[in-house]
Amino acid sequence: MEAVGAPSFPCTGINFDKFGQKPTGFVQFSRGFRENQTIRVGNSRELTQSIFGVRARLVGFELSCSYKNAQVSAVESEKSFYIEKEIDKNHVSVDEAMVLKKKSHEVAPYLNGRCIYLVGMMGSGKSTVGKILSEVLGYSFFDSDKLVEKAVHGTPVAEIFKKHSETFFRDNESKVLHNLSSMRRLVVATGGGAVIRPINWKYMKKGLTVFLDVPLEALARRIAAVGTASRPLLHDESGDAYTKALIRLSTLSEERGDVYGNADVKVSLEYIAGELGLGDVSDLTPSAIAIEALIQVEKLL
Ligand SMILES: Nc1ncnc2c1ncn2[C@@H]1O[C@H](COP(=O)(O)OP(=O)(O)O)[C@@H](O)[C@H]1O
Ligand SMILES: O=C(O)C1=C[C@@H](OP(=O)(O)O)[C@@H](O)[C@H](O)C1
């Protein structure tokens, strides 16, 4: 019988104490399905992750159940990874929020109020990851693009490029970064092009610069999902949003060379995904990236 659609089984509460034997747990079935046997854990792999001594386990679930007494074979395998806190040896599963909180408490005293400037190409997650970092560090968050828009009477970035010029935008971007450089306890998501002016590095180096290194294809996917309207430098190409973004991002990346590499710290999503045994960086959550950023900052301090 063809699988009649996978049961929704957000499987939680797995007790890893019995990991490797028959783990206990529970699943939620959509209406009509009836569980007729426990979960079998398939192709699990233990991975030691550099997230300060916790062990991430990649666990594949295989589930079979019956529907109106007809046996439905394993309808889906669910991939999840749980971060296991190795320190207390109880293998109590901890979620990323707790890992983040713990790491931020460890790093904050050494940061001693110094600002964190996130640099990286458009779409690399500077605003998304920056907000998370600001929350766990108890810092204020600023997006330099938004401050430039405010300085130009609320004019959107794309309009500033169109009505004035890129140079006009860059001049205002430098003024914003100069103003921020006299402050403390900030996480700043910079615009992707802030790195092209040496004077901006002078301002940002008063804090710590963190480069979010994301593969171009992942950037293009993310930007295609939200559209290129707000990013004037991606407007010129024809074609679908993904292709347009990928072409322009590739050109910009070539033009900028390894300027992002001047950052104090690099957070490579490919490295994190490799460590976690994930096939694609798009499986990485912003929190996992924020954790790695804190780990890399800690190594520097
Ligand atoms: N780790 C992530 N996984 C998937 N999508 C992400 C991730 N981080 C950010 N995004 C998405 O990518 C887009 C760009 O993120 P954003 O934080 O605005 O990047 P930036 O500020 O560097 O331009 C947003 O739609 C955001 O939701
Ligand atoms: O890479 C760039 O030159 C730019 C990136 C944009 O910021 P995001 O990185 O937040 O998209 C914004 O500053 C402007 O469109 C220019």
mmCIF file of C-alpha atoms and ligand atoms in Angstrom:
data_model
loop_
_atom_site.group_PDB
_atom_site.id
_atom_site.type_symbol
_atom_site.label_atom_id
_atom_site.label_comp_id
_atom_site.label_asym_id
_atom_site.label_seq_id
_atom_site.Cartn_x
_atom_site.Cartn_y
_atom_site.Cartn_z
ATOM 1 C CA MET A 1 0.000 0.000 0.000
ATOM 2 C CA GLU A 2 1.368 3.392 -0.837
ATOM 3 C CA ALA A 3 2.285 5.439 2.171
ATOM 4 C CA VAL A 4 -0.709 7.615 2.777
ATOM 5 C CA GLY A 5 1.259 10.610 3.736
ATOM 6 C CA ALA A 6 3.574 10.727 6.672
ATOM 7 C CA PRO A 7 2.089 10.992 10.136
ATOM 8 C CA SER A 8 3.033 14.200 11.747
ATOM 9 C CA PHE A 9 5.413 12.985 14.371
ATOM 10 C CA PRO A 10 7.235 15.802 16.064
ATOM 11 C CA CYS A 11 9.152 13.339 18.115
ATOM 12 C CA THR A 12 10.329 14.762 21.406
ATOM 13 C CA GLY A 13 11.193 13.426 24.807
ATOM 14 C CA ILE A 14 13.650 10.824 23.560
ATOM 15 C CA ASN A 15 15.561 9.474 26.521
ATOM 16 C CA PHE A 16 19.141 9.064 25.416
ATOM 17 C CA ASP A 17 20.091 7.248 28.608
ATOM 18 C CA LYS A 18 18.961 4.143 26.836
ATOM 19 C CA PHE A 19 20.595 5.347 23.620
ATOM 20 C CA GLY A 20 21.708 2.437 21.498
ATOM 21 C CA GLN A 21 19.211 0.137 23.209
ATOM 22 C CA LYS A 22 15.559 0.824 22.598
ATOM 23 C CA PRO A 23 15.135 4.495 23.277
ATOM 24 C CA THR A 24 11.871 5.472 24.821
ATOM 25 C CA GLY A 25 9.990 8.375 23.479
ATOM 26 C CA PHE A 26 6.612 9.321 22.158
ATOM 27 C CA VAL A 27 5.238 10.494 18.872
ATOM 28 C CA GLN A 28 2.137 12.389 17.881
ATOM 29 C CA PHE A 29 0.161 10.828 15.045
ATOM 30 C CA SER A 30 -2.201 12.645 12.789
ATOM 31 C CA ARG A 31 -5.776 11.381 12.994
ATOM 32 C CA GLY A 32 -6.342 7.842 11.828
ATOM 33 C CA PHE A 33 -2.820 6.557 12.356
ATOM 34 C CA ARG A 34 -2.253 4.129 15.173
ATOM 35 C CA GLU A 35 1.157 3.471 16.613
ATOM 36 C CA ASN A 36 1.812 -0.201 16.603
ATOM 37 C CA GLN A 37 5.425 -0.295 17.616
ATOM 38 C CA THR A 38 8.113 1.749 19.268
ATOM 39 C CA ILE A 39 10.504 3.990 17.387
ATOM 40 C CA ARG A 40 13.577 2.372 15.968
ATOM 41 C CA VAL A 41 16.630 4.584 15.993
ATOM 42 C CA GLY A 42 18.470 4.269 12.715
ATOM 43 C CA ASN A 43 21.879 5.483 11.496
ATOM 44 C CA SER A 44 22.650 7.607 14.494
ATOM 45 C CA ARG A 45 26.097 9.087 14.709
ATOM 46 C CA GLU A 46 27.741 10.687 17.715
ATOM 47 C CA LEU A 47 29.658 13.815 16.843
ATOM 48 C CA THR A 48 31.912 15.706 19.167
ATOM 49 C CA GLN A 49 31.125 19.281 18.473
ATOM 50 C CA SER A 50 33.362 22.185 19.484
ATOM 51 C CA ILE A 51 30.376 23.800 21.183
ATOM 52 C CA PHE A 52 32.246 23.777 24.475
ATOM 53 C CA GLY A 53 32.321 20.095 25.152
ATOM 54 C CA VAL A 54 28.808 19.124 24.222
ATOM 55 C CA ARG A 55 28.159 16.209 21.981
ATOM 56 C CA ALA A 56 25.774 16.628 19.102
ATOM 57 C CA ARG A 57 24.043 13.469 17.990
ATOM 58 C CA LEU A 58 22.582 13.136 14.550
ATOM 59 C CA VAL A 59 19.717 10.722 15.001
ATOM 60 C CA GLY A 60 17.630 9.245 12.214
ATOM 61 C CA PHE A 61 14.185 7.956 13.175
ATOM 62 C CA GLU A 62 12.469 5.203 11.283
ATOM 63 C CA LEU A 63 8.860 4.776 12.102
ATOM 64 C CA SER A 64 6.234 2.364 10.926
ATOM 65 C CA CYS A 65 2.617 2.373 11.882
ATOM 66 C CA SER A 66 -0.717 1.104 10.630
ATOM 67 C CA TYR A 67 -3.567 2.998 9.107
ATOM 68 C CA LYS A 68 -7.047 1.473 9.247
ATOM 69 C CA ASN A 69 -5.348 -1.884 9.957
ATOM 70 C CA ALA A 70 -3.303 -1.690 6.754
ATOM 71 C CA GLN A 71 0.421 -1.862 7.510
ATOM 72 C CA VAL A 72 2.145 1.269 6.280
ATOM 73 C CA SER A 73 5.864 0.771 5.901
ATOM 74 C CA ALA A 74 8.402 3.191 7.288
ATOM 75 C CA VAL A 75 6.813 6.326 5.937
ATOM 76 C CA GLU A 76 9.532 8.793 6.649
ATOM 77 C CA SER A 77 12.782 9.118 8.411
ATOM 78 C CA GLU A 78 13.106 12.169 10.533
ATOM 79 C CA LYS A 79 16.500 13.728 10.976
ATOM 80 C CA SER A 80 17.113 15.671 14.091
ATOM 81 C CA PHE A 81 20.111 16.510 16.053
ATOM 82 C CA TYR A 82 20.195 16.960 19.772
ATOM 83 C CA ILE A 83 22.938 18.716 21.585
ATOM 84 C CA GLU A 84 24.091 16.470 24.404
ATOM 85 C CA LYS A 85 25.818 18.125 27.329
ATOM 86 C CA GLU A 86 28.823 15.872 27.852
ATOM 87 C CA ILE A 87 30.037 17.737 30.924
ATOM 88 C CA ASP A 88 27.553 16.302 33.397
ATOM 89 C CA LYS A 89 27.784 12.859 31.845
ATOM 90 C CA ASN A 90 24.075 12.427 32.297
ATOM 91 C CA HIS A 91 23.695 13.014 28.584
ATOM 92 C CA VAL A 92 20.867 15.390 29.399
ATOM 93 C CA SER A 93 19.853 16.926 26.114
ATOM 94 C CA VAL A 94 20.261 20.737 26.121
ATOM 95 C CA ASP A 95 18.843 22.994 23.494
ATOM 96 C CA GLU A 96 20.708 25.706 21.659
ATOM 97 C CA ALA A 97 19.204 28.474 23.781
ATOM 98 C CA MET A 98 20.843 27.071 26.899
ATOM 99 C CA VAL A 99 24.110 26.483 25.089
ATOM 100 C CA LEU A 100 24.005 30.077 23.853
ATOM 101 C CA LYS A 101 23.261 31.474 27.292
ATOM 102 C CA LYS A 102 26.065 29.514 28.899
ATOM 103 C CA LYS A 103 28.633 30.521 26.292
ATOM 104 C CA SER A 104 27.604 34.192 26.424
ATOM 105 C CA HIS A 105 28.056 34.185 30.207
ATOM 106 C CA GLU A 106 31.548 32.795 29.687
ATOM 107 C CA VAL A 107 32.531 35.281 26.978
ATOM 108 C CA ALA A 108 30.947 38.511 28.261
ATOM 109 C CA PRO A 109 33.467 39.223 31.046
ATOM 110 C CA TYR A 110 36.367 38.978 28.587
ATOM 111 C CA LEU A 111 34.563 41.122 26.020
ATOM 112 C CA ASN A 112 34.364 43.756 28.742
ATOM 113 C CA GLY A 113 31.825 45.856 26.844
ATOM 114 C CA ARG A 114 33.701 45.902 23.536
ATOM 115 C CA CYS A 115 31.397 46.149 20.506
ATOM 116 C CA ILE A 116 30.954 43.304 18.008
ATOM 117 C CA TYR A 117 30.741 44.314 14.329
ATOM 118 C CA LEU A 118 29.358 41.609 12.047
ATOM 119 C CA VAL A 119 30.681 41.779 8.483
ATOM 120 C CA GLY A 120 29.828 39.639 5.494
ATOM 121 C CA MET A 121 28.141 39.640 2.129
ATOM 122 C CA MET A 122 24.488 40.572 1.674
ATOM 123 C CA GLY A 123 22.299 37.884 3.164
ATOM 124 C CA SER A 124 25.027 36.338 5.315
ATOM 125 C CA GLY A 125 22.866 36.658 8.428
ATOM 126 C CA LYS A 126 24.483 39.714 10.057
ATOM 127 C CA SER A 127 21.145 41.127 11.240
ATOM 128 C CA THR A 128 19.644 37.750 12.193
ATOM 129 C CA VAL A 129 22.665 36.451 14.086
ATOM 130 C CA GLY A 130 23.455 39.937 15.405
ATOM 131 C CA LYS A 131 20.102 40.222 17.154
ATOM 132 C CA ILE A 132 20.630 36.850 18.826
ATOM 133 C CA LEU A 133 24.111 37.823 20.007
ATOM 134 C CA SER A 134 22.881 41.168 21.352
ATOM 135 C CA GLU A 135 20.148 39.441 23.362
ATOM 136 C CA VAL A 136 22.378 36.844 25.009
ATOM 137 C CA LEU A 137 25.164 39.366 25.685
ATOM 138 C CA GLY A 138 22.816 42.027 27.008
ATOM 139 C CA TYR A 139 24.093 44.391 24.302
ATOM 140 C CA SER A 140 22.148 46.835 22.130
ATOM 141 C CA PHE A 141 21.696 45.874 18.500
ATOM 142 C CA PHE A 142 22.118 48.258 15.563
ATOM 143 C CA ASP A 143 21.775 47.639 11.835
ATOM 144 C CA SER A 144 23.957 50.237 10.143
ATOM 145 C CA ASP A 145 21.729 50.251 7.055
ATOM 146 C CA LYS A 146 18.777 51.281 9.197
ATOM 147 C CA LEU A 147 20.825 54.072 10.790
ATOM 148 C CA VAL A 148 21.805 55.359 7.347
ATOM 149 C CA GLU A 149 18.152 55.336 6.266
ATOM 150 C CA LYS A 150 17.295 57.303 9.421
ATOM 151 C CA ALA A 151 20.062 59.802 8.693
ATOM 152 C CA VAL A 152 18.595 60.344 5.219
ATOM 153 C CA HIS A 153 15.107 61.152 6.500
ATOM 154 C CA GLY A 154 13.894 57.538 6.445
ATOM 155 C CA THR A 155 14.829 56.978 2.817
ATOM 156 C CA PRO A 156 15.196 53.230 2.042
ATOM 157 C CA VAL A 157 18.672 52.107 1.005
ATOM 158 C CA ALA A 158 17.553 51.288 -2.541
ATOM 159 C CA GLU A 159 16.099 54.797 -2.872
ATOM 160 C CA ILE A 160 19.312 56.383 -1.574
ATOM 161 C CA PHE A 161 21.261 54.572 -4.292
ATOM 162 C CA LYS A 162 18.730 55.677 -6.896
ATOM 163 C CA LYS A 163 18.070 59.288 -5.814
ATOM 164 C CA HIS A 164 21.590 60.118 -4.679
ATOM 165 C CA SER A 165 24.410 57.661 -5.400
ATOM 166 C CA GLU A 166 26.362 54.771 -3.935
ATOM 167 C CA THR A 167 29.079 57.220 -2.861
ATOM 168 C CA PHE A 168 26.482 59.264 -0.999
ATOM 169 C CA PHE A 169 25.299 56.061 0.696
ATOM 170 C CA ARG A 170 28.888 55.076 1.570
ATOM 171 C CA ASP A 171 29.642 58.518 3.022
ATOM 172 C CA ASN A 172 26.647 58.197 5.317
ATOM 173 C CA GLU A 173 27.598 54.615 6.170
ATOM 174 C CA SER A 174 31.049 55.817 7.295
ATOM 175 C CA LYS A 175 29.514 58.587 9.411
ATOM 176 C CA VAL A 176 27.257 56.032 11.110
ATOM 177 C CA LEU A 177 30.158 53.674 11.834
ATOM 178 C CA HIS A 178 32.222 56.595 13.123
ATOM 179 C CA ASN A 179 29.436 57.539 15.564
ATOM 180 C CA LEU A 180 29.004 53.940 16.725
ATOM 181 C CA SER A 181 32.743 53.525 17.271
ATOM 182 C CA SER A 182 32.629 55.776 20.337
ATOM 183 C CA MET A 183 30.038 53.577 22.011
ATOM 184 C CA ARG A 184 30.267 50.305 23.965
ATOM 185 C CA ARG A 185 28.148 47.175 24.447
ATOM 186 C CA LEU A 186 26.802 47.112 20.891
ATOM 187 C CA VAL A 187 26.351 44.396 18.308
ATOM 188 C CA VAL A 188 26.355 46.073 14.891
ATOM 189 C CA ALA A 189 25.157 44.403 11.702
ATOM 190 C CA THR A 190 27.098 46.311 9.078
ATOM 191 C CA GLY A 191 26.070 46.657 5.454
ATOM 192 C CA GLY A 192 27.772 44.125 3.221
ATOM 193 C CA GLY A 193 29.901 46.820 1.563
ATOM 194 C CA ALA A 194 31.143 48.522 4.716
ATOM 195 C CA VAL A 195 34.387 46.555 4.356
ATOM 196 C CA ILE A 196 35.380 48.272 1.098
ATOM 197 C CA ARG A 197 36.444 51.527 2.805
ATOM 198 C CA PRO A 198 39.587 51.332 4.966
ATOM 199 C CA ILE A 199 38.286 54.135 7.205
ATOM 200 C CA ASN A 200 35.386 51.895 8.195
ATOM 201 C CA TRP A 201 37.830 49.236 9.394
ATOM 202 C CA LYS A 202 39.454 51.894 11.590
ATOM 203 C CA TYR A 203 36.101 52.502 13.239
ATOM 204 C CA MET A 204 35.084 48.826 13.482
ATOM 205 C CA LYS A 205 38.453 47.737 14.852
ATOM 206 C CA LYS A 206 37.694 49.663 18.034
ATOM 207 C CA GLY A 207 35.518 46.643 18.682
ATOM 208 C CA LEU A 208 35.773 43.088 17.425
ATOM 209 C CA THR A 209 34.941 42.265 13.804
ATOM 210 C CA VAL A 210 33.271 38.933 13.053
ATOM 211 C CA PHE A 211 33.017 37.676 9.476
ATOM 212 C CA LEU A 212 30.041 35.420 8.659
ATOM 213 C CA ASP A 213 31.397 33.303 5.828
ATOM 214 C CA VAL A 214 28.482 31.823 3.873
ATOM 215 C CA PRO A 215 28.694 30.009 0.517
ATOM 216 C CA LEU A 216 27.395 32.145 -2.372
ATOM 217 C CA GLU A 217 24.723 29.593 -3.300
ATOM 218 C CA ALA A 218 23.277 29.774 0.206
ATOM 219 C CA LEU A 219 23.323 33.582 0.073
ATOM 220 C CA ALA A 220 21.533 33.536 -3.276
ATOM 221 C CA ARG A 221 18.902 31.121 -1.936
ATOM 222 C CA ARG A 222 18.245 33.315 1.077
ATOM 223 C CA ILE A 223 18.053 36.528 -0.941
ATOM 224 C CA ALA A 224 15.873 34.909 -3.603
ATOM 225 C CA ALA A 225 13.475 33.935 -0.824
ATOM 226 C CA VAL A 226 13.019 37.564 0.252
ATOM 227 C CA GLY A 227 13.617 39.257 -3.115
ATOM 228 C CA THR A 228 16.287 41.674 -4.231
ATOM 229 C CA ALA A 229 14.171 44.858 -3.983
ATOM 230 C CA SER A 230 15.957 46.089 -0.872
ATOM 231 C CA ARG A 231 19.417 45.371 -2.296
ATOM 232 C CA PRO A 232 20.106 47.768 -5.182
ATOM 233 C CA LEU A 233 23.415 46.171 -6.072
ATOM 234 C CA LEU A 234 21.565 42.992 -7.037
ATOM 235 C CA HIS A 235 19.121 44.688 -9.384
ATOM 236 C CA ASP A 236 20.978 44.676 -12.692
ATOM 237 C CA GLU A 237 20.695 41.096 -13.844
ATOM 238 C CA SER A 238 17.812 39.496 -15.699
ATOM 239 C CA GLY A 239 16.502 36.036 -14.914
ATOM 240 C CA ASP A 240 14.933 34.407 -11.881
ATOM 241 C CA ALA A 241 15.658 35.822 -8.445
ATOM 242 C CA TYR A 242 18.112 33.044 -7.479
ATOM 243 C CA THR A 243 20.142 33.260 -10.680
ATOM 244 C CA LYS A 244 20.126 37.069 -10.588
ATOM 245 C CA ALA A 245 21.314 37.109 -7.000
ATOM 246 C CA LEU A 246 23.968 34.429 -7.595
ATOM 247 C CA ILE A 247 25.457 36.246 -10.596
ATOM 248 C CA ARG A 248 25.667 39.598 -8.810
ATOM 249 C CA LEU A 249 26.898 38.106 -5.543
ATOM 250 C CA SER A 250 29.623 36.207 -7.408
ATOM 251 C CA THR A 251 30.739 39.405 -9.158
ATOM 252 C CA LEU A 252 30.726 41.405 -5.927
ATOM 253 C CA SER A 253 32.563 38.655 -4.103
ATOM 254 C CA GLU A 254 35.267 38.602 -6.768
ATOM 255 C CA GLU A 255 35.571 42.402 -6.689
ATOM 256 C CA ARG A 256 35.925 42.358 -2.904
ATOM 257 C CA GLY A 257 38.399 39.521 -2.883
ATOM 258 C CA ASP A 258 39.379 38.505 0.615
ATOM 259 C CA VAL A 259 38.687 41.878 2.231
ATOM 260 C CA TYR A 260 36.269 40.187 4.646
ATOM 261 C CA GLY A 261 39.219 38.125 5.804
ATOM 262 C CA ASN A 262 40.559 41.216 7.637
ATOM 263 C CA ALA A 263 38.009 40.515 10.336
ATOM 264 C CA ASP A 264 39.307 39.498 13.762
ATOM 265 C CA VAL A 265 37.185 36.352 13.680
ATOM 266 C CA LYS A 266 35.778 34.172 10.895
ATOM 267 C CA VAL A 267 32.649 32.051 11.332
ATOM 268 C CA SER A 268 32.558 29.541 8.492
ATOM 269 C CA LEU A 269 29.175 27.935 8.014
ATOM 270 C CA GLU A 270 30.785 25.152 6.001
ATOM 271 C CA TYR A 271 33.043 24.390 8.965
ATOM 272 C CA ILE A 272 30.127 24.288 11.426
ATOM 273 C CA ALA A 273 28.021 22.105 9.118
ATOM 274 C CA GLY A 274 30.978 19.736 8.697
ATOM 275 C CA GLU A 275 31.471 19.499 12.460
ATOM 276 C CA LEU A 276 27.777 18.687 12.900
ATOM 277 C CA GLY A 277 27.764 16.198 10.050
ATOM 278 C CA LEU A 278 25.143 18.248 8.218
ATOM 279 C CA GLY A 279 25.116 17.987 4.449
ATOM 280 C CA ASP A 280 24.142 21.571 3.801
ATOM 281 C CA VAL A 281 24.715 24.907 5.540
ATOM 282 C CA SER A 282 21.016 25.683 5.111
ATOM 283 C CA ASP A 283 20.368 23.169 7.927
ATOM 284 C CA LEU A 284 22.252 25.437 10.332
ATOM 285 C CA THR A 285 20.110 27.549 12.627
ATOM 286 C CA PRO A 286 21.006 31.182 13.374
ATOM 287 C CA SER A 287 21.515 30.133 17.006
ATOM 288 C CA ALA A 288 24.074 27.483 16.054
ATOM 289 C CA ILE A 289 25.932 30.149 14.089
ATOM 290 C CA ALA A 290 25.746 32.567 17.009
ATOM 291 C CA ILE A 291 27.195 29.883 19.294
ATOM 292 C CA GLU A 292 30.113 29.362 16.917
ATOM 293 C CA ALA A 293 30.650 33.127 16.755
ATOM 294 C CA LEU A 294 30.947 33.228 20.541
ATOM 295 C CA ILE A 295 33.332 30.267 20.512
ATOM 296 C CA GLN A 296 35.563 31.995 17.958
ATOM 297 C CA VAL A 297 35.433 35.301 19.868
ATOM 298 C CA GLU A 298 36.383 33.461 23.059
ATOM 299 C CA LYS A 299 39.423 31.944 21.334
ATOM 300 C CA LEU A 300 40.556 35.455 20.440
ATOM 301 C CA LEU A 301 40.149 36.968 23.890
HETATM 302 N N1 LIG B 1 21.062 30.590 9.428
HETATM 303 C C1 LIG B 1 20.121 30.944 8.546
HETATM 304 N N2 LIG B 1 19.442 29.989 7.890
HETATM 305 C C2 LIG B 1 18.510 30.326 6.978
HETATM 306 N N3 LIG B 1 18.156 31.592 6.659
HETATM 307 C C3 LIG B 1 18.819 32.581 7.291
HETATM 308 C C4 LIG B 1 19.826 32.321 8.257
HETATM 309 N N4 LIG B 1 20.286 33.517 8.712
HETATM 310 C C5 LIG B 1 19.594 34.468 8.049
HETATM 311 N N5 LIG B 1 18.705 33.908 7.199
HETATM 312 C C6 LIG B 1 17.775 34.609 6.297
HETATM 313 O O1 LIG B 1 18.535 35.185 5.268
HETATM 314 C C7 LIG B 1 18.033 36.492 4.947
HETATM 315 C C8 LIG B 1 19.144 37.519 5.182
HETATM 316 O O2 LIG B 1 19.428 37.521 6.567
HETATM 317 P P1 LIG B 1 19.963 38.900 7.219
HETATM 318 O O3 LIG B 1 20.178 38.619 8.669
HETATM 319 O O4 LIG B 1 19.075 40.021 6.836
HETATM 320 O O5 LIG B 1 21.363 39.046 6.479
HETATM 321 P P2 LIG B 1 22.282 40.371 6.316
HETATM 322 O O6 LIG B 1 21.918 41.276 7.452
HETATM 323 O O7 LIG B 1 23.682 39.842 6.384
HETATM 324 O O8 LIG B 1 21.964 40.933 4.971
HETATM 325 C C9 LIG B 1 16.844 36.727 5.860
HETATM 326 O O9 LIG B 1 15.660 36.404 5.154
HETATM 327 C C10 LIG B 1 17.063 35.748 6.991
HETATM 328 O O10 LIG B 1 15.821 35.314 7.553
HETATM 329 O O1 LIG B 2 27.068 44.611 -0.079
HETATM 330 C C1 LIG B 2 26.763 45.834 -0.227
HETATM 331 O O2 LIG B 2 27.457 46.666 -0.834
HETATM 332 C C2 LIG B 2 25.490 46.316 0.377
HETATM 333 C C3 LIG B 2 24.848 45.543 1.315
HETATM 334 C C4 LIG B 2 23.578 45.969 1.937
HETATM 335 O O3 LIG B 2 23.499 45.537 3.290
HETATM 336 P P1 LIG B 2 23.183 43.986 3.681
HETATM 337 O O4 LIG B 2 24.495 43.270 3.730
HETATM 338 O O5 LIG B 2 22.532 44.063 5.018
HETATM 339 O O6 LIG B 2 22.276 43.461 2.618
HETATM 340 C C5 LIG B 2 23.441 47.483 1.925
HETATM 341 O O7 LIG B 2 24.364 48.072 2.780
HETATM 342 C C6 LIG B 2 23.626 47.996 0.507
HETATM 343 O O8 LIG B 2 22.626 47.421 -0.313
HETATM 344 C C7 LIG B 2 25.007 47.654 -0.017
#
